[in-house]
Structures are given as structure tokens and as C-alpha cells.
mmCIF file of C-alpha atoms (C1' of nucleotides) in Angstrom:
data_model
loop_
_atom_site.group_PDB
_atom_site.id
_atom_site.type_symbol
_atom_site.label_atom_id
_atom_site.label_comp_id
_atom_site.label_asym_id
_atom_site.label_seq_id
_atom_site.Cartn_x
_atom_site.Cartn_y
_atom_site.Cartn_z
ATOM 1 C CA UNK A 1 24.775 8.303 -15.977
ATOM 2 C CA UNK A 2 22.259 6.353 -18.021
ATOM 3 C CA UNK A 3 22.854 3.055 -16.288
ATOM 4 C CA UNK A 4 22.917 4.650 -12.887
ATOM 5 C CA UNK A 5 19.399 5.981 -13.172
ATOM 6 C CA UNK A 6 17.950 2.489 -13.342
ATOM 7 C CA UNK A 7 19.606 1.530 -10.080
ATOM 8 C CA UNK A 8 17.430 1.012 -7.087
ATOM 9 C CA UNK A 9 19.690 2.531 -4.496
ATOM 10 C CA UNK A 10 19.647 5.846 -6.313
ATOM 11 C CA UNK A 11 15.926 6.155 -6.403
ATOM 12 C CA UNK A 12 14.148 8.434 -4.014
ATOM 13 C CA UNK A 13 10.841 6.970 -5.076
ATOM 14 C CA UNK A 14 11.897 3.583 -3.824
ATOM 15 C CA UNK A 15 12.882 5.104 -0.503
ATOM 16 C CA UNK A 16 9.523 6.791 -0.137
ATOM 17 C CA UNK A 17 7.832 3.532 -1.056
ATOM 18 C CA UNK A 18 9.893 1.752 1.594
ATOM 19 C CA UNK A 19 9.555 4.484 4.191
ATOM 20 C CA UNK A 20 5.791 4.418 3.856
ATOM 21 C CA UNK A 21 5.721 0.728 4.660
ATOM 22 C CA UNK A 22 8.112 1.092 7.572
ATOM 23 C CA UNK A 23 6.057 3.920 9.022
ATOM 24 C CA UNK A 24 2.895 1.889 8.625
ATOM 25 C CA UNK A 25 4.641 -0.988 10.349
ATOM 26 C CA UNK A 26 5.607 1.252 13.223
ATOM 27 C CA UNK A 27 2.061 2.576 13.520
ATOM 28 C CA UNK A 28 0.765 -0.973 13.425
ATOM 29 C CA UNK A 29 2.650 -1.653 16.650
ATOM 30 C CA UNK A 30 1.531 1.551 18.286
ATOM 31 C CA UNK A 31 -2.079 1.132 17.180
ATOM 32 C CA UNK A 32 -2.350 -2.536 18.055
ATOM 33 C CA UNK A 33 -3.741 -1.648 21.460
ATOM 34 C CA UNK A 34 -6.450 0.492 19.885
ATOM 35 C CA UNK A 35 -7.287 -2.220 17.387
ATOM 36 C CA UNK A 36 -7.235 0.148 14.402
ATOM 37 C CA UNK A 37 -5.104 0.394 11.282
ATOM 38 C CA UNK A 38 -3.153 3.474 10.240
ATOM 39 C CA UNK A 39 -5.745 4.591 7.658
ATOM 40 C CA UNK A 40 -8.473 4.075 10.246
ATOM 41 C CA UNK A 41 -6.456 6.125 12.707
ATOM 42 C CA UNK A 42 -6.304 8.924 10.133
ATOM 43 C CA UNK A 43 -10.091 8.857 9.870
ATOM 44 C CA UNK A 44 -10.349 9.019 13.640
ATOM 45 C CA UNK A 45 -7.928 11.958 13.802
ATOM 46 C CA UNK A 46 -10.300 13.885 11.557
ATOM 47 C CA UNK A 47 -13.437 12.830 13.394
ATOM 48 C CA UNK A 48 -11.948 13.676 16.773
ATOM 49 C CA UNK A 49 -11.610 17.211 15.434
ATOM 50 C CA UNK A 50 -14.887 17.593 13.588
ATOM 51 C CA UNK A 51 -17.117 14.874 15.038
ATOM 52 C CA UNK A 52 -18.745 14.173 11.712
ATOM 53 C CA UNK A 53 -17.811 14.439 8.048
ATOM 54 C CA UNK A 54 -19.211 13.075 4.827
ATOM 55 C CA UNK A 55 -17.433 10.313 2.949
ATOM 56 C CA UNK A 56 -16.590 12.867 0.335
ATOM 57 C CA UNK A 57 -15.004 15.233 2.848
ATOM 58 C CA UNK A 58 -12.992 12.403 4.353
ATOM 59 C CA UNK A 59 -11.867 11.491 0.885
ATOM 60 C CA UNK A 60 -10.791 15.029 0.098
ATOM 61 C CA UNK A 61 -8.728 15.268 3.248
ATOM 62 C CA UNK A 62 -7.145 11.826 3.019
ATOM 63 C CA UNK A 63 -6.948 11.658 -0.780
ATOM 64 C CA UNK A 64 -8.889 8.412 -0.805
ATOM 65 C CA UNK A 65 -11.908 7.505 -2.907
ATOM 66 C CA UNK A 66 -15.114 5.744 -1.976
ATOM 67 C CA UNK A 67 -13.720 2.466 -3.252
ATOM 68 C CA UNK A 68 -11.299 2.555 -0.362
ATOM 69 C CA UNK A 69 -13.343 4.438 2.194
ATOM 70 C CA UNK A 70 -16.683 2.666 1.968
ATOM 71 C CA UNK A 71 -15.440 -0.783 2.985
ATOM 72 C CA UNK A 72 -13.063 0.704 5.546
ATOM 73 C CA UNK A 73 -15.811 2.761 7.171
ATOM 74 C CA UNK A 74 -18.037 -0.293 7.225
ATOM 75 C CA UNK A 75 -15.358 -2.156 9.137
ATOM 76 C CA UNK A 76 -15.044 0.743 11.547
ATOM 77 C CA UNK A 77 -18.793 0.808 11.955
ATOM 78 C CA UNK A 78 -18.796 -2.907 12.640
ATOM 79 C CA UNK A 79 -16.209 -2.292 15.342
ATOM 80 C CA UNK A 80 -18.424 0.371 16.838
ATOM 81 C CA UNK A 81 -16.068 3.277 16.187
ATOM 82 C CA UNK A 82 -18.227 5.283 13.777
ATOM 83 C CA UNK A 83 -21.779 5.623 12.580
ATOM 84 C CA UNK A 84 -22.847 6.077 8.971
ATOM 85 C CA UNK A 85 -26.109 7.574 7.878
ATOM 86 C CA UNK A 86 -27.454 9.236 4.770
ATOM 87 C CA UNK A 87 -27.684 12.977 4.874
ATOM 88 C CA UNK A 88 -31.239 14.239 4.946
ATOM 89 C CA UNK A 89 -30.358 17.383 3.042
ATOM 90 C CA UNK A 90 -28.748 15.400 0.249
ATOM 91 C CA UNK A 91 -29.513 11.744 0.067
ATOM 92 C CA UNK A 92 -26.458 11.122 -2.041
ATOM 93 C CA UNK A 93 -24.147 11.941 0.841
ATOM 94 C CA UNK A 94 -23.306 9.708 3.759
ATOM 95 C CA UNK A 95 -22.396 11.352 7.029
ATOM 96 C CA UNK A 96 -19.816 9.567 9.119
ATOM 97 C CA UNK A 97 -19.675 10.431 12.799
ATOM 98 C CA UNK A 98 -17.576 9.157 15.631
ATOM 99 C CA UNK A 99 -19.269 7.185 18.410
ATOM 100 C CA UNK A 100 -18.662 7.255 22.156
ATOM 101 C CA UNK A 101 -16.426 4.255 21.759
ATOM 102 C CA UNK A 102 -14.531 5.933 18.956
ATOM 103 C CA UNK A 103 -14.093 9.057 21.011
ATOM 104 C CA UNK A 104 -12.866 7.044 23.959
ATOM 105 C CA UNK A 105 -9.865 5.959 21.902
ATOM 106 C CA UNK A 106 -8.685 9.538 21.728
ATOM 107 C CA UNK A 107 -7.147 9.413 25.174
ATOM 108 C CA UNK A 108 -5.386 6.161 24.484
ATOM 109 C CA UNK A 109 -4.033 7.691 21.304
ATOM 110 C CA UNK A 110 -2.596 10.776 22.987
ATOM 111 C CA UNK A 111 0.740 9.088 23.563
ATOM 112 C CA UNK A 112 1.205 7.906 19.985
ATOM 113 C CA UNK A 113 2.901 11.007 18.576
ATOM 114 C CA UNK A 114 5.369 10.869 21.454
ATOM 115 C CA UNK A 115 6.146 7.224 20.851
ATOM 116 C CA UNK A 116 6.595 8.021 17.207
ATOM 117 C CA UNK A 117 9.180 10.674 17.920
ATOM 118 C CA UNK A 118 11.046 8.229 20.104
ATOM 119 C CA UNK A 119 11.286 5.879 17.171
ATOM 120 C CA UNK A 120 12.291 8.462 14.591
ATOM 121 C CA UNK A 121 14.750 10.755 16.333
ATOM 122 C CA UNK A 122 15.391 13.696 14.026
ATOM 123 C CA UNK A 123 16.491 17.252 14.580
ATOM 124 C CA UNK A 124 13.839 19.936 14.540
ATOM 125 C CA UNK A 125 15.463 21.633 11.616
ATOM 126 C CA UNK A 126 15.755 18.453 9.626
ATOM 127 C CA UNK A 127 12.108 17.776 10.361
ATOM 128 C CA UNK A 128 10.920 21.071 9.001
ATOM 129 C CA UNK A 129 13.123 20.814 5.952
ATOM 130 C CA UNK A 130 11.692 17.385 5.263
ATOM 131 C CA UNK A 131 8.195 18.708 5.801
ATOM 132 C CA UNK A 132 8.689 21.535 3.355
ATOM 133 C CA UNK A 133 10.249 19.313 0.750
ATOM 134 C CA UNK A 134 7.443 16.783 0.983
ATOM 135 C CA UNK A 135 4.846 19.524 0.854
ATOM 136 C CA UNK A 136 6.144 21.010 -2.357
ATOM 137 C CA UNK A 137 6.719 17.570 -3.809
ATOM 138 C CA UNK A 138 3.142 16.617 -3.046
ATOM 139 C CA UNK A 139 1.862 19.751 -4.701
ATOM 140 C CA UNK A 140 3.767 18.915 -7.834
ATOM 141 C CA UNK A 141 2.610 15.322 -7.790
ATOM 142 C CA UNK A 142 -0.994 16.127 -7.164
ATOM 143 C CA UNK A 143 -0.992 18.548 -10.047
ATOM 144 C CA UNK A 144 0.482 15.928 -12.347
ATOM 145 C CA UNK A 145 -1.738 13.028 -11.450
ATOM 146 C CA UNK A 146 -4.979 14.924 -11.095
ATOM 147 C CA UNK B 1 7.844 23.486 21.709
ATOM 148 C CA UNK B 2 7.449 19.747 22.017
ATOM 149 C CA UNK B 3 3.899 19.885 20.751
ATOM 150 C CA UNK B 4 5.003 21.426 17.506
ATOM 151 C CA UNK B 5 7.454 18.628 16.920
ATOM 152 C CA UNK B 6 4.763 16.070 17.574
ATOM 153 C CA UNK B 7 2.384 17.669 15.112
ATOM 154 C CA UNK B 8 5.123 17.914 12.561
ATOM 155 C CA UNK B 9 6.026 14.243 12.830
ATOM 156 C CA UNK B 10 2.417 13.322 12.375
ATOM 157 C CA UNK B 11 2.164 15.507 9.328
ATOM 158 C CA UNK B 12 5.325 14.112 7.860
ATOM 159 C CA UNK B 13 4.101 10.549 8.255
ATOM 160 C CA UNK B 14 0.872 11.454 6.540
ATOM 161 C CA UNK B 15 2.759 13.188 3.770
ATOM 162 C CA UNK B 16 4.968 10.178 3.197
ATOM 163 C CA UNK B 17 1.876 7.996 3.158
ATOM 164 C CA UNK B 18 0.296 10.326 0.609
ATOM 165 C CA UNK B 19 3.439 10.840 -1.442
ATOM 166 C CA UNK B 20 3.887 7.106 -1.799
ATOM 167 C CA UNK B 21 0.440 6.791 -3.327
ATOM 168 C CA UNK B 22 0.945 9.766 -5.620
ATOM 169 C CA UNK B 23 4.253 8.381 -6.805
ATOM 170 C CA UNK B 24 2.684 5.003 -7.421
ATOM 171 C CA UNK B 25 -0.055 6.732 -9.369
ATOM 172 C CA UNK B 26 2.511 8.521 -11.487
ATOM 173 C CA UNK B 27 4.368 5.277 -12.127
ATOM 174 C CA UNK B 28 1.092 3.614 -13.017
ATOM 175 C CA UNK B 29 0.781 6.021 -15.918
ATOM 176 C CA UNK B 30 4.380 5.618 -17.017
ATOM 177 C CA UNK B 31 4.291 1.835 -16.672
ATOM 178 C CA UNK B 32 0.950 1.344 -18.360
ATOM 179 C CA UNK B 33 2.671 0.823 -21.673
ATOM 180 C CA UNK B 34 4.865 -1.916 -20.180
ATOM 181 C CA UNK B 35 1.878 -3.538 -18.533
ATOM 182 C CA UNK B 36 3.590 -3.881 -15.147
ATOM 183 C CA UNK B 37 2.906 -2.440 -11.707
ATOM 184 C CA UNK B 38 5.406 -0.426 -9.709
ATOM 185 C CA UNK B 39 6.413 -3.325 -7.446
ATOM 186 C CA UNK B 40 6.804 -5.516 -10.514
ATOM 187 C CA UNK B 41 8.938 -2.820 -12.087
ATOM 188 C CA UNK B 42 11.156 -2.893 -9.002
ATOM 189 C CA UNK B 43 11.636 -6.628 -9.443
ATOM 190 C CA UNK B 44 12.543 -6.058 -13.074
ATOM 191 C CA UNK B 45 15.056 -3.354 -12.147
ATOM 192 C CA UNK B 46 16.878 -5.920 -10.032
ATOM 193 C CA UNK B 47 16.672 -8.687 -12.598
ATOM 194 C CA UNK B 48 17.908 -6.431 -15.390
ATOM 195 C CA UNK B 49 21.049 -6.001 -13.298
ATOM 196 C CA UNK B 50 21.547 -9.526 -12.051
ATOM 197 C CA UNK B 51 19.516 -11.676 -14.444
ATOM 198 C CA UNK B 52 18.476 -14.038 -11.684
ATOM 199 C CA UNK B 53 17.915 -13.870 -7.939
ATOM 200 C CA UNK B 54 16.208 -16.052 -5.395
ATOM 201 C CA UNK B 55 12.922 -15.038 -3.844
ATOM 202 C CA UNK B 56 14.816 -14.478 -0.631
ATOM 203 C CA UNK B 57 17.316 -12.134 -2.277
ATOM 204 C CA UNK B 58 14.528 -10.176 -3.945
ATOM 205 C CA UNK B 59 12.840 -9.923 -0.580
ATOM 206 C CA UNK B 60 15.980 -8.627 1.096
ATOM 207 C CA UNK B 61 16.466 -5.940 -1.496
ATOM 208 C CA UNK B 62 12.834 -4.841 -1.714
ATOM 209 C CA UNK B 63 11.973 -5.469 1.943
ATOM 210 C CA UNK B 64 9.102 -7.721 0.944
ATOM 211 C CA UNK B 65 8.292 -11.189 2.226
ATOM 212 C CA UNK B 66 7.229 -14.321 0.382
ATOM 213 C CA UNK B 67 3.618 -13.593 1.185
ATOM 214 C CA UNK B 68 3.851 -10.617 -1.122
ATOM 215 C CA UNK B 69 6.441 -11.865 -3.571
ATOM 216 C CA UNK B 70 5.193 -15.359 -4.349
ATOM 217 C CA UNK B 71 1.839 -14.329 -5.812
ATOM 218 C CA UNK B 72 3.381 -11.318 -7.530
ATOM 219 C CA UNK B 73 6.102 -13.415 -9.162
ATOM 220 C CA UNK B 74 3.486 -15.919 -10.259
ATOM 221 C CA UNK B 75 1.614 -13.123 -12.004
ATOM 222 C CA UNK B 76 4.820 -11.970 -13.646
ATOM 223 C CA UNK B 77 5.527 -15.532 -14.716
ATOM 224 C CA UNK B 78 2.049 -15.814 -16.158
ATOM 225 C CA UNK B 79 2.753 -12.658 -18.158
ATOM 226 C CA UNK B 80 5.967 -14.203 -19.453
ATOM 227 C CA UNK B 81 8.305 -11.726 -17.777
ATOM 228 C CA UNK B 82 10.132 -14.095 -15.440
ATOM 229 C CA UNK B 83 10.796 -17.771 -14.866
ATOM 230 C CA UNK B 84 10.724 -19.516 -11.499
ATOM 231 C CA UNK B 85 12.490 -22.742 -10.747
ATOM 232 C CA UNK B 86 13.752 -24.510 -7.672
ATOM 233 C CA UNK B 87 17.449 -24.300 -7.019
ATOM 234 C CA UNK B 88 19.226 -27.600 -7.486
ATOM 235 C CA UNK B 89 21.783 -26.809 -4.817
ATOM 236 C CA UNK B 90 19.102 -25.995 -2.284
ATOM 237 C CA UNK B 91 15.644 -27.231 -3.001
ATOM 238 C CA UNK B 92 14.188 -24.742 -0.543
ATOM 239 C CA UNK B 93 15.156 -21.805 -2.732
ATOM 240 C CA UNK B 94 13.389 -20.638 -5.825
ATOM 241 C CA UNK B 95 15.440 -18.886 -8.469
ATOM 242 C CA UNK B 96 13.689 -16.124 -10.360
ATOM 243 C CA UNK B 97 15.188 -15.130 -13.692
ATOM 244 C CA UNK B 98 14.154 -12.638 -16.286
ATOM 245 C CA UNK B 99 12.996 -13.920 -19.686
ATOM 246 C CA UNK B 100 13.679 -12.530 -23.131
ATOM 247 C CA UNK B 101 10.353 -10.777 -22.999
ATOM 248 C CA UNK B 102 11.165 -9.333 -19.601
ATOM 249 C CA UNK B 103 14.527 -8.121 -20.826
ATOM 250 C CA UNK B 104 12.955 -6.535 -23.851
ATOM 251 C CA UNK B 105 11.095 -4.152 -21.554
ATOM 252 C CA UNK B 106 14.350 -2.645 -20.363
ATOM 253 C CA UNK B 107 14.693 -0.424 -23.406
ATOM 254 C CA UNK B 108 11.174 0.826 -23.101
ATOM 255 C CA UNK B 109 11.872 1.578 -19.461
ATOM 256 C CA UNK B 110 15.012 3.614 -20.016
ATOM 257 C CA UNK B 111 13.048 6.818 -20.359
ATOM 258 C CA UNK B 112 11.061 6.373 -17.184
ATOM 259 C CA UNK B 113 13.491 7.957 -14.708
ATOM 260 C CA UNK B 114 13.668 11.013 -16.930
ATOM 261 C CA UNK B 115 9.926 11.285 -17.283
ATOM 262 C CA UNK B 116 9.701 11.043 -13.549
ATOM 263 C CA UNK B 117 12.106 13.901 -13.029
ATOM 264 C CA UNK B 118 10.049 15.966 -15.444
ATOM 265 C CA UNK B 119 7.023 15.408 -13.267
ATOM 266 C CA UNK B 120 8.752 16.194 -10.001
ATOM 267 C CA UNK B 121 10.945 19.180 -10.747
ATOM 268 C CA UNK B 122 13.237 19.644 -7.759
ATOM 269 C CA UNK B 123 16.605 21.231 -7.286
ATOM 270 C CA UNK B 124 19.598 18.956 -7.327
ATOM 271 C CA UNK B 125 20.525 20.017 -3.838
ATOM 272 C CA UNK B 126 17.036 19.574 -2.470
ATOM 273 C CA UNK B 127 16.980 16.125 -4.009
ATOM 274 C CA UNK B 128 20.138 14.984 -2.338
ATOM 275 C CA UNK B 129 19.076 16.441 1.002
ATOM 276 C CA UNK B 130 15.808 14.538 0.707
ATOM 277 C CA UNK B 131 17.698 11.420 -0.258
ATOM 278 C CA UNK B 132 19.969 11.665 2.770
ATOM 279 C CA UNK B 133 17.128 12.398 5.147
ATOM 280 C CA UNK B 134 15.111 9.459 3.891
ATOM 281 C CA UNK B 135 18.121 7.193 4.053
ATOM 282 C CA UNK B 136 18.860 7.946 7.678
ATOM 283 C CA UNK B 137 15.171 7.828 8.522
ATOM 284 C CA UNK B 138 14.907 4.424 6.920
ATOM 285 C CA UNK B 139 17.854 3.156 8.904
ATOM 286 C CA UNK B 140 16.212 4.272 12.113
ATOM 287 C CA UNK B 141 12.890 2.776 11.141
ATOM 288 C CA UNK B 142 14.309 -0.508 10.020
ATOM 289 C CA UNK B 143 16.165 -0.874 13.281
ATOM 290 C CA UNK B 144 12.999 -0.205 15.246
ATOM 291 C CA UNK B 145 10.630 -2.458 13.374
ATOM 292 C CA UNK B 146 13.006 -5.360 12.795
ATOM 293 C "C1'" DT C 1 -40.570 20.830 -16.403
ATOM 294 C "C1'" DA C 2 -38.675 16.879 -18.746
ATOM 295 C "C1'" DA C 3 -34.288 15.257 -20.427
ATOM 296 C "C1'" DA C 4 -29.339 15.439 -19.894
ATOM 297 C "C1'" DA C 5 -25.430 16.070 -17.067
ATOM 298 C "C1'" DT C 6 -23.298 15.838 -12.783
ATOM 299 C "C1'" DT C 7 -22.457 14.163 -8.292
ATOM 300 C "C1'" DA C 8 -21.823 10.895 -4.109
ATOM 301 C "C1'" DA C 9 -21.559 6.257 -2.682
ATOM 302 C "C1'" DA C 10 -21.358 1.762 -3.507
ATOM 303 C "C1'" DT C 11 -19.802 -2.259 -6.099
ATOM 304 C "C1'" DT C 12 -16.626 -5.219 -8.732
ATOM 305 C "C1'" DG C 13 -12.258 -6.854 -9.859
ATOM 306 C "C1'" DT C 14 -7.182 -6.768 -9.541
ATOM 307 C "C1'" DG C 15 -2.989 -6.201 -7.060
ATOM 308 C "C1'" DT C 16 -0.270 -5.350 -3.367
ATOM 309 C "C1'" DA C 17 1.172 -5.807 1.892
ATOM 310 C "C1'" DC C 18 1.707 -8.435 5.831
ATOM 311 C "C1'" DA C 19 0.714 -11.451 9.985
ATOM 312 C "C1'" DA C 20 0.342 -16.095 11.061
ATOM 313 C "C1'" DC C 21 0.803 -20.576 9.744
ATOM 314 C "C1'" DT C 22 2.260 -24.782 6.955
ATOM 315 C "C1'" DT C 23 5.424 -27.613 4.358
ATOM 316 C "C1'" DA C 24 9.583 -29.294 2.809
ATOM 317 C "C1'" DA C 25 14.493 -29.092 2.832
ATOM 318 C "C1'" DT C 26 18.823 -28.254 4.991
ATOM 319 C "C1'" DA C 27 21.816 -27.367 8.950
ATOM 320 C "C1'" DA C 28 23.139 -28.042 13.658
ATOM 321 C "C1'" DC C 29 23.657 -30.707 17.472
ATOM 322 C "C1'" DT C 30 23.780 -34.741 20.693
ATOM 323 C "C1'" DA D 1 23.045 -41.286 12.386
ATOM 324 C "C1'" DG D 2 18.986 -39.515 14.337
ATOM 325 C "C1'" DT D 3 16.720 -35.741 16.421
ATOM 326 C "C1'" DT D 4 16.071 -30.862 16.750
ATOM 327 C "C1'" DA D 5 16.326 -26.346 14.970
ATOM 328 C "C1'" DT D 6 16.398 -23.341 11.270
ATOM 329 C "C1'" DT D 7 15.396 -21.760 6.809
ATOM 330 C "C1'" DA D 8 12.837 -20.680 2.244
ATOM 331 C "C1'" DA D 9 8.595 -20.671 -0.034
ATOM 332 C "C1'" DG D 10 4.079 -21.113 -0.128
ATOM 333 C "C1'" DT D 11 -0.675 -20.575 1.851
ATOM 334 C "C1'" DT D 12 -4.497 -18.329 4.243
ATOM 335 C "C1'" DG D 13 -6.936 -14.512 5.803
ATOM 336 C "C1'" DT D 14 -7.470 -9.520 6.437
ATOM 337 C "C1'" DA D 15 -7.087 -4.800 4.920
ATOM 338 C "C1'" DC D 16 -6.013 -1.329 2.049
ATOM 339 C "C1'" DA D 17 -5.785 1.147 -2.789
ATOM 340 C "C1'" DC D 18 -7.620 2.216 -7.018
ATOM 341 C "C1'" DA D 19 -9.627 1.766 -11.851
ATOM 342 C "C1'" DA D 20 -13.901 1.109 -13.822
ATOM 343 C "C1'" DT D 21 -18.601 0.676 -13.490
ATOM 344 C "C1'" DT D 22 -23.255 1.089 -11.402
ATOM 345 C "C1'" DT D 23 -26.998 3.239 -8.859
ATOM 346 C "C1'" DA D 24 -29.534 6.787 -7.048
ATOM 347 C "C1'" DA D 25 -30.102 11.621 -6.087
ATOM 348 C "C1'" DT D 26 -29.560 16.317 -7.362
ATOM 349 C "C1'" DT D 27 -28.493 20.055 -10.808
ATOM 350 C "C1'" DT D 28 -28.390 21.998 -15.040
ATOM 351 C "C1'" DT D 29 -30.283 23.242 -19.202
ATOM 352 C "C1'" DA D 30 -32.966 23.061 -23.261
#
DNA sequence: TAAAATTAAATTGTGTACAACTTAATAACT
DNA sequence: AGTTATTAAGTTGTACACAATTTAATTTTA
């Protein structure tokens, strides 16, 4: 038992670590045409819904801090996908909003979820079980590491 | 019907992306004492088993390429955890072996899997379901992105 | 209301990841 | 054997991710 626990094959954490990179790799292919990365795509998903959000709000939803978001949003701004401007109500906040160009990507992105499903064929039941497990796992983790 | 599946897949990908970072964060805490990162810990896990492996073999097991491994192994070498030397049989290969100091960390690391389990309390059955799901998912993904 | 505390971004520094490319060594082939 | 192809590491450049710190604005509170 003791020796087994230090074995890689037995570790779910390693599989999640690996799965994350494989999923990112898959998205990289699918997103190549849009010229955005997976994290950038996540930002766009939110902005397509809400049009504009502060850096803080983006961070809360994506669980990323300004150290990650600021340079990423600058890159997106440079590519013309978003605009950044200080809030007038609170000069500490920066409001990020999606541009015309950023919005135009939405249509191109419509097919991505479908392509994803094609690449990860799983039963509906298995999918929801996985979803539930990950959800509760995340809750636990986010309580621990907060 | 289909739309739900699509949403779910998207959510699952995001949750895996998030879970990976939370797990890494948790490991960061646990590994702080050993002064290694999670990927470095993975290398050590392999070297504690086999004592020495080539960069290629490490890459095959961890699904990482030399672009990631070479600088990481250099850092580990600088910290005295591993040694790197060219194979004499095949000068293209570099053999990575764990040092005394690297081996000494094994004892300190024994408790880590247990601490991890304490932080992610999950039923035994749920764990093995998750393990199986991730395993088959990984197979699919690694076929697609190869 | 002036000082202290808090907050939101930005900055700095370190460490992955990975695509694309280079270099050197070995293997395969003509 | 000599050329070509393949292979293993290393290198370069880009993009996260995050800890720790800094800066500026807003709240809190004494």
C-alpha cells in the first residue's frame, strides 16, 4: 500500500494534470483559426455574454489574478479583441469590453463545442457524473487553498 | 438535448482546467518544504522508482517534450537533486539520475499522498469512477492530438 | 477630516508548456 | 562507404500562472 501511493499511474492528480494539457492542446487546434488561446477564449465566452466586465470580475469567474489577466488582456487588446478603460465610478477598476472584432469571432466559435464533442465521445450519463464529481472536488479544493 | 451536452462538455473542460490549477496550488503548499514544484516532484517520483532515465523516457511518461524538460532538469541539477550526463552508448541521449540529496527527499515525500487525500475527501468508489473516466478520456484525447 | 486599512490593477520574477527550429549523433538505404 | 533520413536534446520565442510587491484610489475609523 505504502509504495503504491507514490506510483504515478495510480494518481488521479497526474491524470488531471495531463488531461488539462491534452484539452488545451485540442482547443489550440480548434482555436487556431480564431487566433486566440484557450484562456483568451474563456474571456471571450464571458464577454460575449456580458459585453463588459472588470478585471476583478473576470478574475472571480476564471479564478485568475491580475498577474495573469493584465498581460493577457493587453495582448487581446493589441489584437483588437477587447478594450480596456478605467472605470469612472471607481478609478481603481478597469473595465474590459469586447470590440466589434471580438464579437465577430462568436460566430466562428459556434462550432467549437460540437468539434469538442466529436473528439471526446462520452456517454451523457458519464458526462454528468464526471461533471458532478469535478464540481464537488473543486469545492473542496477551493476551500482548502483559499 | 444536444445543446445540453455541448454546454456540459464546455463546463467539464473548464473544470478540469480549474481543477488542475487548484491541485497544483495544493501541491505547492505540500511541496514547499521539499523546495520542488509539482512537475519536478513528478520527475522525482519516476527517479525514485528507476534511479535513472533518459530525457526521452521521462518525456514519454510525463507527456512532456525536451523544450519543457531540459530547462526544468537543469534547474533540478542546479539544486543538486539530479545529475545529467550523456549516454556513452548513444551520445544523443542524456541520462538523468537522482542524487543522494534527491533520494533523501523521498522520505519527506511519503506523507504527501495522504495529506492530499485529507484535502480532497472523496468516496473510494467515486475515486475509482473518476480514475476510470479520466483514463478513458485521456486515451481518446491522446489519440486525437497525437 | 486626517491617518490607517483595504482594494484593484499593475509590475516583477520564477517556472512551466509548447511550437518551431537547430545541432549532433545514429540508423537506414543505395 | 557515402548519402539520406531519423532521432534526441537543446534553443528560441510566446503565453500562461502565480507569489510577492508596488501604486493609486477608495473606505474605514479614530
